[in-house]
Short mmCIF file of C-alpha atoms and ligand atoms in Angstrom, two decimals:
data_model
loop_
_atom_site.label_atom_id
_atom_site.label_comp_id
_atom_site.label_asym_id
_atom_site.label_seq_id
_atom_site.Cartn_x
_atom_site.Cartn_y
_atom_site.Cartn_z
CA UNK A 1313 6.62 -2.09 22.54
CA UNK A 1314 4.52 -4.58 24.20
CA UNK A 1315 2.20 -6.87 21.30
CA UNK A 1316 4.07 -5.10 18.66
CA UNK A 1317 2.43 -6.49 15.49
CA UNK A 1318 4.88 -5.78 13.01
CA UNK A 1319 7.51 -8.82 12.54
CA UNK A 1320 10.53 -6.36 13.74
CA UNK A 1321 11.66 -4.54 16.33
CA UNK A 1322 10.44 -0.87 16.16
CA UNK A 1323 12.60 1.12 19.49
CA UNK A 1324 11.72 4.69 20.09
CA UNK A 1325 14.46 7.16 18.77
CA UNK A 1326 13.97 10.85 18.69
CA UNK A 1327 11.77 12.38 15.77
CA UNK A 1328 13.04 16.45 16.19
CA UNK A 1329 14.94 17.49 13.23
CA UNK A 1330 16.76 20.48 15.56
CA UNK A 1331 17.89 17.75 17.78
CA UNK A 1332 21.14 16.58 18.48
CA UNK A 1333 20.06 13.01 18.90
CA UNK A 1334 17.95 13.22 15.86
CA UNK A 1335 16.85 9.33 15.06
CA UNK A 1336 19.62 8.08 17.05
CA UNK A 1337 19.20 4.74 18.53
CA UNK A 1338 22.29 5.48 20.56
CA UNK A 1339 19.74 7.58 22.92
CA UNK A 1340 17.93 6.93 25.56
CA UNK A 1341 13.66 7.67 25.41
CA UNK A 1342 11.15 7.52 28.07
CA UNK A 1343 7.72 7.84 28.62
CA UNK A 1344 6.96 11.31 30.24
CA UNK A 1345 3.40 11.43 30.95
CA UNK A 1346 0.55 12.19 28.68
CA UNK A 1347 -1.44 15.68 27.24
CA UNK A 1348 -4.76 16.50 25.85
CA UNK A 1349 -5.12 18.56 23.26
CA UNK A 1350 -7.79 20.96 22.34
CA UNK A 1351 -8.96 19.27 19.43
CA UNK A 1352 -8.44 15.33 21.18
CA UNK A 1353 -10.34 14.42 24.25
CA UNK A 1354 -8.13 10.85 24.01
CA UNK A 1355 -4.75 11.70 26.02
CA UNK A 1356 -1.49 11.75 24.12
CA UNK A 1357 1.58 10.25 24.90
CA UNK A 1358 4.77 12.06 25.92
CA UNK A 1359 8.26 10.60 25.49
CA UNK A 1360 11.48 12.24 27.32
CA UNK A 1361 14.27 12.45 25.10
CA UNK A 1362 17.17 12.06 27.36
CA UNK A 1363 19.93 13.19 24.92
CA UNK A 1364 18.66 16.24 23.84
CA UNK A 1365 16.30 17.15 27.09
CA UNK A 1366 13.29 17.42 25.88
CA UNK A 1367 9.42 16.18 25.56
CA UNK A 1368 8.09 15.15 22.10
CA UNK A 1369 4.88 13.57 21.53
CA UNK A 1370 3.72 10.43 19.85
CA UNK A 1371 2.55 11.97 16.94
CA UNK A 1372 6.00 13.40 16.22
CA UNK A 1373 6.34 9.92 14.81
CA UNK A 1374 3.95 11.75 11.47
CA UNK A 1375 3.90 15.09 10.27
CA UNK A 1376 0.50 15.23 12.09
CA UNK A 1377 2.58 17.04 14.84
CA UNK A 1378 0.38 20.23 15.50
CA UNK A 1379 -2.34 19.43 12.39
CA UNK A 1380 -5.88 20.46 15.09
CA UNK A 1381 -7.17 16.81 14.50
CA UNK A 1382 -8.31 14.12 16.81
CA UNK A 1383 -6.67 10.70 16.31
CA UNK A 1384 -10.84 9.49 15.30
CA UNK A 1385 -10.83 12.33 12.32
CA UNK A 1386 -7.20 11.09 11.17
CA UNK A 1387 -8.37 7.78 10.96
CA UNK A 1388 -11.84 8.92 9.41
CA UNK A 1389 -10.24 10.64 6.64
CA UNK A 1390 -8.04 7.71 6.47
CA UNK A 1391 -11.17 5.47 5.91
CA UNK A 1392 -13.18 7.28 3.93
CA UNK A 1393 -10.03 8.32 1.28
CA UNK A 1394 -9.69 4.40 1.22
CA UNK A 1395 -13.47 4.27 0.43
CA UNK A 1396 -13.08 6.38 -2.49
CA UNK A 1397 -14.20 9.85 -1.26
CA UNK A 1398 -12.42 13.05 -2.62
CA UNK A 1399 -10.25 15.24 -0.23
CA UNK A 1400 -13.71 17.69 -1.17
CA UNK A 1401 -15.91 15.21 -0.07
CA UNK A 1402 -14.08 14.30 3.16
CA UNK A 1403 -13.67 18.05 4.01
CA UNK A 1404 -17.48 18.25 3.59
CA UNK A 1405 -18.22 14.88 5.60
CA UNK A 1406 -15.67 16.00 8.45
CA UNK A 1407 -16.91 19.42 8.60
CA UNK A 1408 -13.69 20.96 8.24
CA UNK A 1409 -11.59 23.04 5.59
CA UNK A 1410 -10.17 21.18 2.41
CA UNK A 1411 -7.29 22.47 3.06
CA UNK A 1412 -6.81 21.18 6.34
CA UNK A 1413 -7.59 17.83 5.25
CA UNK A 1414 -5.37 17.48 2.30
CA UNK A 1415 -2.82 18.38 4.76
CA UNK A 1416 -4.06 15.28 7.38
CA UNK A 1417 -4.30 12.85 3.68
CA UNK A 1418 -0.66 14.16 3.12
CA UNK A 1419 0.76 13.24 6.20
CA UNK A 1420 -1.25 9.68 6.22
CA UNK A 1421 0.47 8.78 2.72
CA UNK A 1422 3.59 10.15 4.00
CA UNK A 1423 3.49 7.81 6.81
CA UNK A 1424 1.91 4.88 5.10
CA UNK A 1425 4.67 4.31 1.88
CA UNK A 1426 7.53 5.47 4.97
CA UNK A 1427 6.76 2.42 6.63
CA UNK A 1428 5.54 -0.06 4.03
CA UNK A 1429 9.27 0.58 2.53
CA UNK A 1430 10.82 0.07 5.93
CA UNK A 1431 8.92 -2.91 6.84
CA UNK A 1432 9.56 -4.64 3.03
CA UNK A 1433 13.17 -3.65 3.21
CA UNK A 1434 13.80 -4.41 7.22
CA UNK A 1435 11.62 -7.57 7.29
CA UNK A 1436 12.17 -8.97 4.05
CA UNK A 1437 9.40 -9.85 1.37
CA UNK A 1438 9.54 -13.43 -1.64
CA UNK A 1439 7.81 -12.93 -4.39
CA UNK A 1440 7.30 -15.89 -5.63
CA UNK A 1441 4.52 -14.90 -8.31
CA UNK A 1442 4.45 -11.48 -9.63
CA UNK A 1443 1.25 -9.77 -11.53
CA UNK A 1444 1.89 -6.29 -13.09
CA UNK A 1445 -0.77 -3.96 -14.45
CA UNK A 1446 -1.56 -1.03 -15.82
CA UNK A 1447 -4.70 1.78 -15.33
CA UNK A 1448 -5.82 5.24 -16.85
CA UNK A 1449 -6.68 7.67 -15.59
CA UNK A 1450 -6.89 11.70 -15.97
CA UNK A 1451 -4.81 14.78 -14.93
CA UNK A 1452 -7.26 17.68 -14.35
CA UNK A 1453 -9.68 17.82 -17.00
CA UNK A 1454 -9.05 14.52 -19.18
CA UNK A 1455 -6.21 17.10 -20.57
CA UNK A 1456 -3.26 14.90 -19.97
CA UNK A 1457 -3.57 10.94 -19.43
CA UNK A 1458 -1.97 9.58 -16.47
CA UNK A 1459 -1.22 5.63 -15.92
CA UNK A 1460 -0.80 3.58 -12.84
CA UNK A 1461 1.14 0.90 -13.19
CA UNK A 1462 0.72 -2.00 -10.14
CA UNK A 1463 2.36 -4.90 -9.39
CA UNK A 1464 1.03 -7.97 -7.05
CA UNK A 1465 2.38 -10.63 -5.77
CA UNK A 1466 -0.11 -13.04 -6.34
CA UNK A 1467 0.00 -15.43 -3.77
CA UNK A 1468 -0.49 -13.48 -0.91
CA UNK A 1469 -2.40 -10.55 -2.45
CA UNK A 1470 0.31 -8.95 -1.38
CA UNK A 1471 0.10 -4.99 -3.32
CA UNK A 1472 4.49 -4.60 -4.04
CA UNK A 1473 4.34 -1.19 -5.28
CA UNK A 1474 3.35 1.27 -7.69
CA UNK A 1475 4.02 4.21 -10.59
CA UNK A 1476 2.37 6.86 -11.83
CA UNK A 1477 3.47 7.99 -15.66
CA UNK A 1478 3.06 7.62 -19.19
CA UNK A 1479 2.42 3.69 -20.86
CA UNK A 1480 5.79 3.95 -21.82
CA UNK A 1481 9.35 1.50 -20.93
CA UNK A 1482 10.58 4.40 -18.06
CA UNK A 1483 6.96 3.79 -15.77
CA UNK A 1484 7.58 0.24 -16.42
CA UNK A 1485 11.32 0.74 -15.87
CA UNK A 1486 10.59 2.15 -12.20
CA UNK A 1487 8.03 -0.01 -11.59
CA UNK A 1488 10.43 -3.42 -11.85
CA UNK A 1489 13.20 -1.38 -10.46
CA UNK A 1490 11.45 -0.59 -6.95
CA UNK A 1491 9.77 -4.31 -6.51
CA UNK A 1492 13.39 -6.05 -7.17
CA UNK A 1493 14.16 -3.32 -4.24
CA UNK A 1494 11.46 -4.50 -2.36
CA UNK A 1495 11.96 -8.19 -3.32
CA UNK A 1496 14.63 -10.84 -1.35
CA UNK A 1497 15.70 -12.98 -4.53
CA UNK A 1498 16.39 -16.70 -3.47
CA UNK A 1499 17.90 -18.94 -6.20
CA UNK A 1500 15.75 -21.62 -4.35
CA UNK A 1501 12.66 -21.02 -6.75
CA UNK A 1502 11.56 -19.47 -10.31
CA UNK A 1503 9.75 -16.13 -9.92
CA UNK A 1504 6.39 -16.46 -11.91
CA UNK A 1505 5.46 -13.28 -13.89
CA UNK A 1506 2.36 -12.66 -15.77
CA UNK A 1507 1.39 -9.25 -17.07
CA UNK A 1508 -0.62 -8.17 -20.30
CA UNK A 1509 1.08 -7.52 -24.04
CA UNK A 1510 2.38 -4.33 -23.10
CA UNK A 1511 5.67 -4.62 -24.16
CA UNK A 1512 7.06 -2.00 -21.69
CA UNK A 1513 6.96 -5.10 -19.09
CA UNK A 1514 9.14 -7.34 -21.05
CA UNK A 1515 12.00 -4.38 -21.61
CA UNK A 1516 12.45 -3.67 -17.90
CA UNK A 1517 12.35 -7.56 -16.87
CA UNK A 1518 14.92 -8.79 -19.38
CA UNK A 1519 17.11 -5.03 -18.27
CA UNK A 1520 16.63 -5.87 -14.45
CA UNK A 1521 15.88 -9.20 -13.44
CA UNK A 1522 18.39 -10.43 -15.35
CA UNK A 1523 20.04 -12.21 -12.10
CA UNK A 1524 17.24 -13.35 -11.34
CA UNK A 1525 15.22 -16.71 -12.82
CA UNK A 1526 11.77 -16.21 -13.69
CA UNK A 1527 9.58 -17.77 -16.02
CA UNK A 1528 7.55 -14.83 -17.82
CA UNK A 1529 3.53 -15.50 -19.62
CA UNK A 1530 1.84 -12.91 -21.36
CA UNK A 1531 -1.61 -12.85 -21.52
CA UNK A 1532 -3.33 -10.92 -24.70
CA UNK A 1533 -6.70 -10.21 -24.18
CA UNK A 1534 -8.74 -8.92 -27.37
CA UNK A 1535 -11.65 -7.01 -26.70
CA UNK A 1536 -14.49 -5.96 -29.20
CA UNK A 1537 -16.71 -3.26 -27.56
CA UNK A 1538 -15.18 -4.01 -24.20
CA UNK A 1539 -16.50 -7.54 -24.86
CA UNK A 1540 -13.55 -10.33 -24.37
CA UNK A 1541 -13.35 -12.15 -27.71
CA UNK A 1542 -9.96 -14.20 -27.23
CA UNK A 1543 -7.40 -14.58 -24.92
CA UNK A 1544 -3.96 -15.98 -26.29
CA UNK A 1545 -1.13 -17.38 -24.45
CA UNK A 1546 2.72 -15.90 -24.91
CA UNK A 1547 5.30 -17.69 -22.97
CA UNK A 1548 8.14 -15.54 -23.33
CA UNK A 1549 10.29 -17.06 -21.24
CA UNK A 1550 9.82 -20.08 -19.64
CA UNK A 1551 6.89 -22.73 -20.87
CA UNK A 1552 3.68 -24.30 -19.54
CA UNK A 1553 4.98 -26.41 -16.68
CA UNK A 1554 6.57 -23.62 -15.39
CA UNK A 1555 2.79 -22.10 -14.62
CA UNK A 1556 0.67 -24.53 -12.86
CA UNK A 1557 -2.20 -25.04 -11.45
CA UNK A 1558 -4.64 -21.89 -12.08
CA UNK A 1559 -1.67 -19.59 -12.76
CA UNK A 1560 -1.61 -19.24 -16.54
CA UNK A 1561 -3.82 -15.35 -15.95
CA UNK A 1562 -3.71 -11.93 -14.96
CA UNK A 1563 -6.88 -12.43 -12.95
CA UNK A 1564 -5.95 -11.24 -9.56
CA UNK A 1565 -4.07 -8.10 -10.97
CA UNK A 1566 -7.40 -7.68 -12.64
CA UNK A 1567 -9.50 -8.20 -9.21
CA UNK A 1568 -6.93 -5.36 -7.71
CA UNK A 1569 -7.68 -3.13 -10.42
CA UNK A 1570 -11.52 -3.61 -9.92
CA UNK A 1571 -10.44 -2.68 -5.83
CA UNK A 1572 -8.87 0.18 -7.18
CA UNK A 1573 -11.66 1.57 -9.69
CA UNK A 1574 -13.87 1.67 -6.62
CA UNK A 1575 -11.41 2.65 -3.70
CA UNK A 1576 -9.62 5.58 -5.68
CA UNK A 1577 -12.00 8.77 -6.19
CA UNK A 1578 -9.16 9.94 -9.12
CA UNK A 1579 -9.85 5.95 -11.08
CA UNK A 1580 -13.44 6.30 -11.02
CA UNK A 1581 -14.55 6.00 -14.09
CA UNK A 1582 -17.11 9.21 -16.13
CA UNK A 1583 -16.53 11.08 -12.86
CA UNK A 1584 -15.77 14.91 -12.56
CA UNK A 1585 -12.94 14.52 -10.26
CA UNK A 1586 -9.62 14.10 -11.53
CA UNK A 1587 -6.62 14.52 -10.45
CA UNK A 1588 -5.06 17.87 -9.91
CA UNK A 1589 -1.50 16.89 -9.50
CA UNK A 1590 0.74 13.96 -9.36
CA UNK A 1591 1.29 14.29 -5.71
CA UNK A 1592 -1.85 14.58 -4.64
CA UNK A 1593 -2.86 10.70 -6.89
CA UNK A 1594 0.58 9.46 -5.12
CA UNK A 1595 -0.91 10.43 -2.05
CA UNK A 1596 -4.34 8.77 -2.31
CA UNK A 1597 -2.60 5.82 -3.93
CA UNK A 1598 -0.42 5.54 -0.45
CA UNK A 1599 -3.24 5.64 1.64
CA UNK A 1600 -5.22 2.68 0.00
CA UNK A 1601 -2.29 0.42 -0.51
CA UNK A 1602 -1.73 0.46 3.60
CA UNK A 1603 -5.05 -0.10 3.69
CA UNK A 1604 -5.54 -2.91 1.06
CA UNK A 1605 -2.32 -4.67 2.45
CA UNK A 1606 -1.97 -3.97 6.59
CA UNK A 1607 -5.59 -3.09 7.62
CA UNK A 1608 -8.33 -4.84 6.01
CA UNK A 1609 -8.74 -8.64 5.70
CA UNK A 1610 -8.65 -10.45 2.35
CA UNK A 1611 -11.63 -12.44 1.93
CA UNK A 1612 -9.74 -15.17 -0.30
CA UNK A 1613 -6.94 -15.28 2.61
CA UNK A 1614 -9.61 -16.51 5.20
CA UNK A 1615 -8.58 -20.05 6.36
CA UNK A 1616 -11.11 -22.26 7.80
CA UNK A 1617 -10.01 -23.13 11.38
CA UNK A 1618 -13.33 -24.94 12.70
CA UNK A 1619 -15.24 -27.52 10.72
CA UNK A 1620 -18.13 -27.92 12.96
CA UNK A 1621 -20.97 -25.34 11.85
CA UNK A 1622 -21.96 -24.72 15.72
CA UNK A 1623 -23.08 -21.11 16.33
CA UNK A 1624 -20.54 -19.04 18.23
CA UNK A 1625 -17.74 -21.36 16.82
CA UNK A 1626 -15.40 -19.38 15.48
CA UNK A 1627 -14.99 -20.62 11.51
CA UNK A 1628 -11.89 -18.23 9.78
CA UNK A 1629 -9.17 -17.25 11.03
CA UNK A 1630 -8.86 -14.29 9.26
CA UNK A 1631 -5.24 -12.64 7.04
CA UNK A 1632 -4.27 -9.14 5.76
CA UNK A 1633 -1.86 -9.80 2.50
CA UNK A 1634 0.73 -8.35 4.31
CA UNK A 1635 0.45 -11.14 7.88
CA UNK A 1636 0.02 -13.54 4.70
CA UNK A 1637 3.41 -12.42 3.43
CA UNK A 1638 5.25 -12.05 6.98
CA UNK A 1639 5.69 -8.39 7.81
CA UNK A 1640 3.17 -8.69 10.44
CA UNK A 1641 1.01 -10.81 13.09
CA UNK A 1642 -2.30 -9.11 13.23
CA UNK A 1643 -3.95 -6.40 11.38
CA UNK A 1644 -2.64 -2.79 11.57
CA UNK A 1645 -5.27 -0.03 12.48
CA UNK A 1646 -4.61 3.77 11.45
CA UNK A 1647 -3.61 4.91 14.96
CA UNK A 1648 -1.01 2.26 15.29
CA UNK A 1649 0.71 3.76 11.68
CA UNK A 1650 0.03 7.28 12.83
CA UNK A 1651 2.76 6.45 16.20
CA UNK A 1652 4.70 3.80 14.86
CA UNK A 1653 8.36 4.71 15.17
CA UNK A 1654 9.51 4.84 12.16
CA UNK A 1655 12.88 6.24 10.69
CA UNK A 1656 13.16 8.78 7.94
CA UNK A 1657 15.95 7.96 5.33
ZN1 ZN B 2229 15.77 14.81 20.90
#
């Protein structure tokens, strides 16, 4: 792939289930020519798939093989899910069935945590200060509460992972389980963790990380009417020095959280539209962390390049967390994650 913008290798393999070569790299792929299709003036491309004989087409890379969209309506439901619009509002928007487009949003959020695990795990991520989180939110009609639990790295902005559950230890549990996953653990450093007094947090560190040296602050906010009256200091593990600089806080969690509110249709707050099902939220929740993370630029990630104010100098050069964090070299667009080759497990 010529420019590739992710920070590994990505070769073509075949994508057909039926095949005999299926996601071999021991196989050899060509390009075959393009297609149009009748919903996508923009031509396709066509790969030969030498050790099966057969044609397969780029978007066999997603399961938004044969889905009737154009590549601009995938990436404007993309958009507008990560701008907080309902699967019922995008249908309406788009002009096309609900149905249809839950089926584009499930494919995207396939796609998205597919290769956000296979670029974390195949390029390697350090977290060097984690911030973990939790939000409420509703299934269907406020009958049944339903938390997201995040977790940051801090540094880079850099959005690890997430759960959906109760506010119990086992959401936590999964939670620290899939970031260690994620994580490459040096001995080089002490991880930095700071969370809020849930409890929950401090059970699945001390069960997990165990190999691992971190130094762990809670922060315990106390809020009267939603007004902050204190904020008190825990250091459960570790002391002071171990935080310095402006590290003793939860505030970037907190910043992600206010992201999410507005990004999420299911975390707005006094709205009618909650969540129907798990897999649906998981879905949406996919779809904005590839975009928070490989497609839109962090403002506090900017770094000024040019000091002179001249007009048409350019000042920023500007970062997604996850160029910040190393997985890639430029900013992603939807298209590019719709193609990208990459494996199933
Ligand atoms: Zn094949």
């Amino acid at each position: 792939m010529q420019n590739n913008p992710v920070n590994t290798d990505l070769p073509l393999f075949c994508p057909r289930k039926d095949c005999v070569c299926y996601q071999s790299y021991d196989n050899k792929i060509t390009k075959d020519g393009i297609y149009i299709t009748k919903s996508d003036s923009k031509p396709r491309q066509m790969f030969f798939c030498h050790g099966g004989g057969h044609r397969f087409s780029e978007t066999g890379y997603s399961e938004l093989f044969g889905k009737h969209g154009s590549f601009k309506e995938y990436e404007q439901a993309a958009k507008l899910s990560s701008y907080g619009l309902s699967p019922d509002a995008i249908a309406d928007v788009l002009g096309r069935d609900v149905r249809t487009v839950e089926q584009w949003l499930k494919a995207l959020g396939h796609k998205g945590q597919r290769m956000h695990l296979f670029l974390c795990l195949s390029v390697g991520i350090s977290i060097l200060f984690l911030q973990m989180d939790e939000l409420w939110s509703y299934i269907k009609n406020k009958s049944r509460q339903l938390w997201v639990f995040i977790a940051l790295e801090s540094e880079t902005k850099f959005w690890i992972c997430f759960e959906l559950g109760s506010r119990t230890n086992s959401t936590a549990y999964r939670l620290v389980k899939g970031l260690k996953k994620l994580g490459k653990w040096g001995h080089d450093h002490i991880l930095k963790v700071t969370t809020d007094k849930l409890a929950a947090y401090k059970n699945a560190l001390s069960k997990l990380m165990g190999d691992v040296k971190y130094s762990y602050l809670q922060i315990v906010k106390r809020r009267v009417k939603r007004r902050l009256v204190t904020v008190k200091k825990f250091f459960v593990k570790g002391a002071a020095k171990d935080f310095p600089g402006k590290t003793q806080n939860t505030s970037f969690i907190e910043r992600l959280n206010n992201t999410l509110r507005q990004h999420v249709s299911y975390l707005q707050r006094k709205t009618l539209g909650y969540c129907k099902n798990k897999a649906n939220f998981s879905i949406i929740m996919w779809i904005n962390l590839f975009n928070y993370n490989y497609i839109q630029f962090h403002k506090s990630l900017r770094v000024r390049v040019n000091d002179n104010k001249e007009k048409f100098v350019r000042q920023f050069e500007h970062n997604t967390p996850a160029m910040k964090i190393g997985l890639t070299n430029s900013q992603l667009n939807w298209r590019f994650m719709i193609i990208a080759p990459i494996p199933r497990k």
